mmCIF file of C-alpha atoms in Angstrom:
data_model
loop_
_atom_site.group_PDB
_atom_site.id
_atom_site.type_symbol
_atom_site.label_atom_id
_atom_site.label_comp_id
_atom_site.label_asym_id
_atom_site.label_seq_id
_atom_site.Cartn_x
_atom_site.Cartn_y
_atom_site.Cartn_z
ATOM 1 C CA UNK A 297 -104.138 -86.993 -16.224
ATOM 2 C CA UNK A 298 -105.806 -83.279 -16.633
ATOM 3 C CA UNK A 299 -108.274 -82.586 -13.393
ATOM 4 C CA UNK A 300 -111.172 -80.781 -13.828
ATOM 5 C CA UNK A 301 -111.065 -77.367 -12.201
ATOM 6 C CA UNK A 302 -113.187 -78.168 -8.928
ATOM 7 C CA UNK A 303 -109.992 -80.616 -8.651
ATOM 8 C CA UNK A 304 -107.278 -78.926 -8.712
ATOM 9 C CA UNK A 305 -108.648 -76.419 -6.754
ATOM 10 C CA UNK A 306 -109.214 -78.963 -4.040
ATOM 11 C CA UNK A 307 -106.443 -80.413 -4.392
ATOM 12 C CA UNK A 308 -104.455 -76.809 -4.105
ATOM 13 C CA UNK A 309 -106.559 -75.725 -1.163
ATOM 14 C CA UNK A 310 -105.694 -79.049 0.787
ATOM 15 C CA UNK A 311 -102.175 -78.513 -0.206
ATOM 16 C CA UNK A 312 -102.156 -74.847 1.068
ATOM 17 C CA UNK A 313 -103.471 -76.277 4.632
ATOM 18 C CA UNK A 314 -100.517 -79.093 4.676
ATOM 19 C CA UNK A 315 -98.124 -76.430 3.918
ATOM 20 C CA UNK A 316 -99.445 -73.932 6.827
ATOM 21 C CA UNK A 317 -99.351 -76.935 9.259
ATOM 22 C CA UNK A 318 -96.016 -78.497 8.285
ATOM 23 C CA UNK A 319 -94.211 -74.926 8.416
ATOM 24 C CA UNK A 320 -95.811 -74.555 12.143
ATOM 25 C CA UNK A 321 -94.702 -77.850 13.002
ATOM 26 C CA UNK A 322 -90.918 -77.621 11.287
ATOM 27 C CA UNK A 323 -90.965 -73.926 13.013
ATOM 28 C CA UNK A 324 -91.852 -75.660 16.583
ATOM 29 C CA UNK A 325 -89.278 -78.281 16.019
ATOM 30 C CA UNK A 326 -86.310 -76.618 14.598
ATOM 31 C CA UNK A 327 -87.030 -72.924 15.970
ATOM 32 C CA UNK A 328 -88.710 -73.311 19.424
ATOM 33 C CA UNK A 329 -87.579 -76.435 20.850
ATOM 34 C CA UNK A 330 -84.045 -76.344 18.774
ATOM 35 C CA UNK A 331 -83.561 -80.208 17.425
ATOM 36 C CA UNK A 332 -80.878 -80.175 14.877
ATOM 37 C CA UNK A 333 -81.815 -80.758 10.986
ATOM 38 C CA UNK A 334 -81.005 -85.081 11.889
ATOM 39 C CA UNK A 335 -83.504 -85.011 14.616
ATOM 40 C CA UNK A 336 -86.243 -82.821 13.085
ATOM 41 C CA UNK A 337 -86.543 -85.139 10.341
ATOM 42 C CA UNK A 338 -86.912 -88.362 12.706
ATOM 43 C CA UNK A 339 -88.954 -86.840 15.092
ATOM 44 C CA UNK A 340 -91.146 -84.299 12.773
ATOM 45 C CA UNK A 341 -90.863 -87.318 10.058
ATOM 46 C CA UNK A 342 -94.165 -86.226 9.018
ATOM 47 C CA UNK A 343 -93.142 -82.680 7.668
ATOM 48 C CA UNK A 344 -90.630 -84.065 5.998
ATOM 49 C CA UNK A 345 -92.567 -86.362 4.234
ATOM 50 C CA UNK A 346 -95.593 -83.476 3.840
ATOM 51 C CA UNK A 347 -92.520 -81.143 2.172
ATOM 52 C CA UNK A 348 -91.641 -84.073 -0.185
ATOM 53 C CA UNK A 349 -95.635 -84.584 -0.955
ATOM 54 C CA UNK A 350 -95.917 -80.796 -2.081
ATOM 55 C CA UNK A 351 -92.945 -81.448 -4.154
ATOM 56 C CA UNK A 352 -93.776 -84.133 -6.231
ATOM 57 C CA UNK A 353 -97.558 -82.520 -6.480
ATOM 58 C CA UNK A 354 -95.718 -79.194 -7.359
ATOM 59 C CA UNK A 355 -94.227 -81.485 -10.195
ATOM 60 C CA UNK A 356 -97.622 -83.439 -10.707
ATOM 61 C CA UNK A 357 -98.756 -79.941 -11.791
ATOM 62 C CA UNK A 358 -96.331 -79.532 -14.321
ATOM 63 C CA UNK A 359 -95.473 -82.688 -15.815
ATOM 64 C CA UNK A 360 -98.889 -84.120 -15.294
ATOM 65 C CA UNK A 361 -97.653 -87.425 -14.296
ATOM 66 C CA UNK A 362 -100.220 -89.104 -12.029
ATOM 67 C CA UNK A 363 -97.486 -91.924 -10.607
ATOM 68 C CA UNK A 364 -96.027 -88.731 -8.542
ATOM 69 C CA UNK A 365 -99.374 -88.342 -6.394
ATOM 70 C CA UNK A 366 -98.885 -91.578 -5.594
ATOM 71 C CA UNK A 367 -95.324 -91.674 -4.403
ATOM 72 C CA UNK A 368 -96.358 -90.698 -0.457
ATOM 73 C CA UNK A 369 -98.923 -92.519 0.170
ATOM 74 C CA UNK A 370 -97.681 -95.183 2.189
ATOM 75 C CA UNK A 371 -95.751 -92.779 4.040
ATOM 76 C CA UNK A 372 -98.772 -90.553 4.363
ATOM 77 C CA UNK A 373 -100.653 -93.081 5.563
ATOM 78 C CA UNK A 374 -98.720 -95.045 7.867
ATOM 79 C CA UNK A 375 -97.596 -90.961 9.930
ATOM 80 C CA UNK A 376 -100.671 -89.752 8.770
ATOM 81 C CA UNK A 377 -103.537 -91.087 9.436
ATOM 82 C CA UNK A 378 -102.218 -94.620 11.758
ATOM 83 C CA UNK A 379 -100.743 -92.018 14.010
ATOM 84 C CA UNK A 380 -104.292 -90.296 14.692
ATOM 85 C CA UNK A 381 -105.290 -93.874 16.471
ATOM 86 C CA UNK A 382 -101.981 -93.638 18.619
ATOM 87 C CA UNK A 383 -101.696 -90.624 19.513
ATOM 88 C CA UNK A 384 -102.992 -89.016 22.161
ATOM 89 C CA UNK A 385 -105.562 -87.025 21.454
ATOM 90 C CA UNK A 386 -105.348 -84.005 23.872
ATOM 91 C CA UNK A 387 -104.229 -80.239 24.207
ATOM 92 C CA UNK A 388 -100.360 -81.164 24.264
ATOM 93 C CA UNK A 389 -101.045 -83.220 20.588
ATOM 94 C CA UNK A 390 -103.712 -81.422 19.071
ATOM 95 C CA UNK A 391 -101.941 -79.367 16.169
ATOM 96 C CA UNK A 392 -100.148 -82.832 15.609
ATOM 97 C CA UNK A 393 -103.425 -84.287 14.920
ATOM 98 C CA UNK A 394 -104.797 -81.703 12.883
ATOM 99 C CA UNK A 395 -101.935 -81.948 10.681
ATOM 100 C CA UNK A 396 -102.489 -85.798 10.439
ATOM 101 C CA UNK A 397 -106.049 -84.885 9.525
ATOM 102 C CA UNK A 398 -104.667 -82.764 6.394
ATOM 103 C CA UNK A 399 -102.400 -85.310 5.604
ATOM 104 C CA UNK A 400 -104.943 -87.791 5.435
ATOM 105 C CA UNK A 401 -107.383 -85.329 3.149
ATOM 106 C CA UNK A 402 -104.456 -84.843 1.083
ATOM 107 C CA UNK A 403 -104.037 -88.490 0.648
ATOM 108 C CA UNK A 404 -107.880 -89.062 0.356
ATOM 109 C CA UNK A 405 -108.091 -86.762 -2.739
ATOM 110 C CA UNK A 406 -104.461 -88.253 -4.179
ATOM 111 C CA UNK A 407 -106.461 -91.448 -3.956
ATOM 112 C CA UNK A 408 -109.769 -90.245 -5.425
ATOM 113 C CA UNK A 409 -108.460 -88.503 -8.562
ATOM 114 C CA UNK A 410 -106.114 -91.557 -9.818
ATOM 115 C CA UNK A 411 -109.058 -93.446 -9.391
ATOM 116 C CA UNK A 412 -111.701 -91.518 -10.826
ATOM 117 C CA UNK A 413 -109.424 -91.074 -13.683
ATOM 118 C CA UNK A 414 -108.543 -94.616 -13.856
ATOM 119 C CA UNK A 415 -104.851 -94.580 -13.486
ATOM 120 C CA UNK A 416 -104.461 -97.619 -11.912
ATOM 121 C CA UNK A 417 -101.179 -98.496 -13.967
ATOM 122 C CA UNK A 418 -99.679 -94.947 -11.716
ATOM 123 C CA UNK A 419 -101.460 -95.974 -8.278
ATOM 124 C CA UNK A 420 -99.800 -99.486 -8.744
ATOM 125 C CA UNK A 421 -96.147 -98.158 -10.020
ATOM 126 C CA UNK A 422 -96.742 -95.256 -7.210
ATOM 127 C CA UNK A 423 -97.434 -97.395 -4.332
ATOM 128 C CA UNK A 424 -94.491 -100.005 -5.185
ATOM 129 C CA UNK A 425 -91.949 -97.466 -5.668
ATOM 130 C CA UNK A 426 -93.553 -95.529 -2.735
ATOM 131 C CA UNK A 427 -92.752 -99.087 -0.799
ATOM 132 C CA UNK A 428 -88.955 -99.271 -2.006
ATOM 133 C CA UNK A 429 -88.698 -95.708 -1.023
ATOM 134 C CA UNK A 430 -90.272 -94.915 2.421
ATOM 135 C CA UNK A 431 -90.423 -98.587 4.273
ATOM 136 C CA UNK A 432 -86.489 -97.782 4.871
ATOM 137 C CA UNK A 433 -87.670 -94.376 6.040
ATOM 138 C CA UNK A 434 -89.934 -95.353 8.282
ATOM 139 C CA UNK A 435 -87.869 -98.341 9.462
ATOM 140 C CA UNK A 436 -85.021 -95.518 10.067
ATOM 141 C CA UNK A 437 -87.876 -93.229 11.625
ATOM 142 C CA UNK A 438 -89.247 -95.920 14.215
ATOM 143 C CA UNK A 439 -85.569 -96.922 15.286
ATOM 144 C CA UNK A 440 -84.227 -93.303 15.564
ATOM 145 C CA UNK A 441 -87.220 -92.636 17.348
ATOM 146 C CA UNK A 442 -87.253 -95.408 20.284
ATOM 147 C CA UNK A 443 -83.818 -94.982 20.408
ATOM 148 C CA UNK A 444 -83.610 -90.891 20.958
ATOM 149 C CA UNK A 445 -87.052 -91.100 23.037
ATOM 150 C CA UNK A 446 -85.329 -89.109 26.136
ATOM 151 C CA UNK A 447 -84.064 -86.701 24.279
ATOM 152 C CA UNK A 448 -87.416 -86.092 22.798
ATOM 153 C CA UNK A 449 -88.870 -86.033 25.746
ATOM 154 C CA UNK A 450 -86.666 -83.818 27.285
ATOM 155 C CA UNK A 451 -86.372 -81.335 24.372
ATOM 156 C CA UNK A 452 -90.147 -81.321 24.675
ATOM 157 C CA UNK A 453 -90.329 -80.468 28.412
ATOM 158 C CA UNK A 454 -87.685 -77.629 28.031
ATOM 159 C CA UNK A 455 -89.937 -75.653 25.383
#
């Protein structure tokens, strides 16, 4: 697939604004509140996946393979943009939500190019190997997560 130039810049500027938000979350996580690498990824799961997104669009970029947009969708979508209805939205969650804003922009265009350029054959093999990938992810995520809630909570309250 080769985007037009109004694309890819969009789609670079969007990237540029997931990387600036997922460094200031990882930074909050690993630097100021001190989880270990095991924790950040369950309980930031969403920079991890954002740092795997800008991967595979770094390599979208050079191999011009659309089935690698694809790849984080569901992931994207399900900490993305399911989390911005259950979430709090207030002053102790708003960079969260901002980030799950870009993340669901950076999704939204994903979504728009492969369509527009009619790769539906890359959205379909994206999405099912997205599936095989990240549903044990987020399985993991959701598990780790209610069962490490305290120490979430109290790593939280200690920053």
């Amino acid at each position: 697939m080769k985007l037009n130039k109004i694309e890819t810049v969009a789609g670079i500027v969007l990237a540029i604004l997931l990387a600036t938000v997922t460094l200031m979350s990882s930074i909050f996580f690993l630097v100021t509140i001190k989880v270990g690498f095991i924790n950040w990824i369950s309980f930031n799961s969403c920079s991890f996946i954002s740092i795997l997104y800008l991967i595979s669009l770094i390599a979208f970029f050079i191999c011009k393979k659309s089935v690698l947009l694809v790849l984080t969708t569901l992931p994207f979508y399900f900490l993305g943009t399911m989390s911005m209805f259950f979430m709090p939205w207030d002053s102790s969650m708003f960079i969260a939500q901002i980030g799950h804003i870009i993340m669901t922009l950076n999704i939204s265009w994903v979504l728009y190019v492969v369509i527009k350029h009619k790769e539906y054959k890359a959205l379909a093999i994206g999405l099912l190997a997205g599936m095989l990938i990240f549903v044990p992810f987020i399985a993991h995520v959701q598990t780790y997560n209610q069962k490490h809630a305290t120490e979430l909570s109290d790593a939280l309250k200690g920053q």
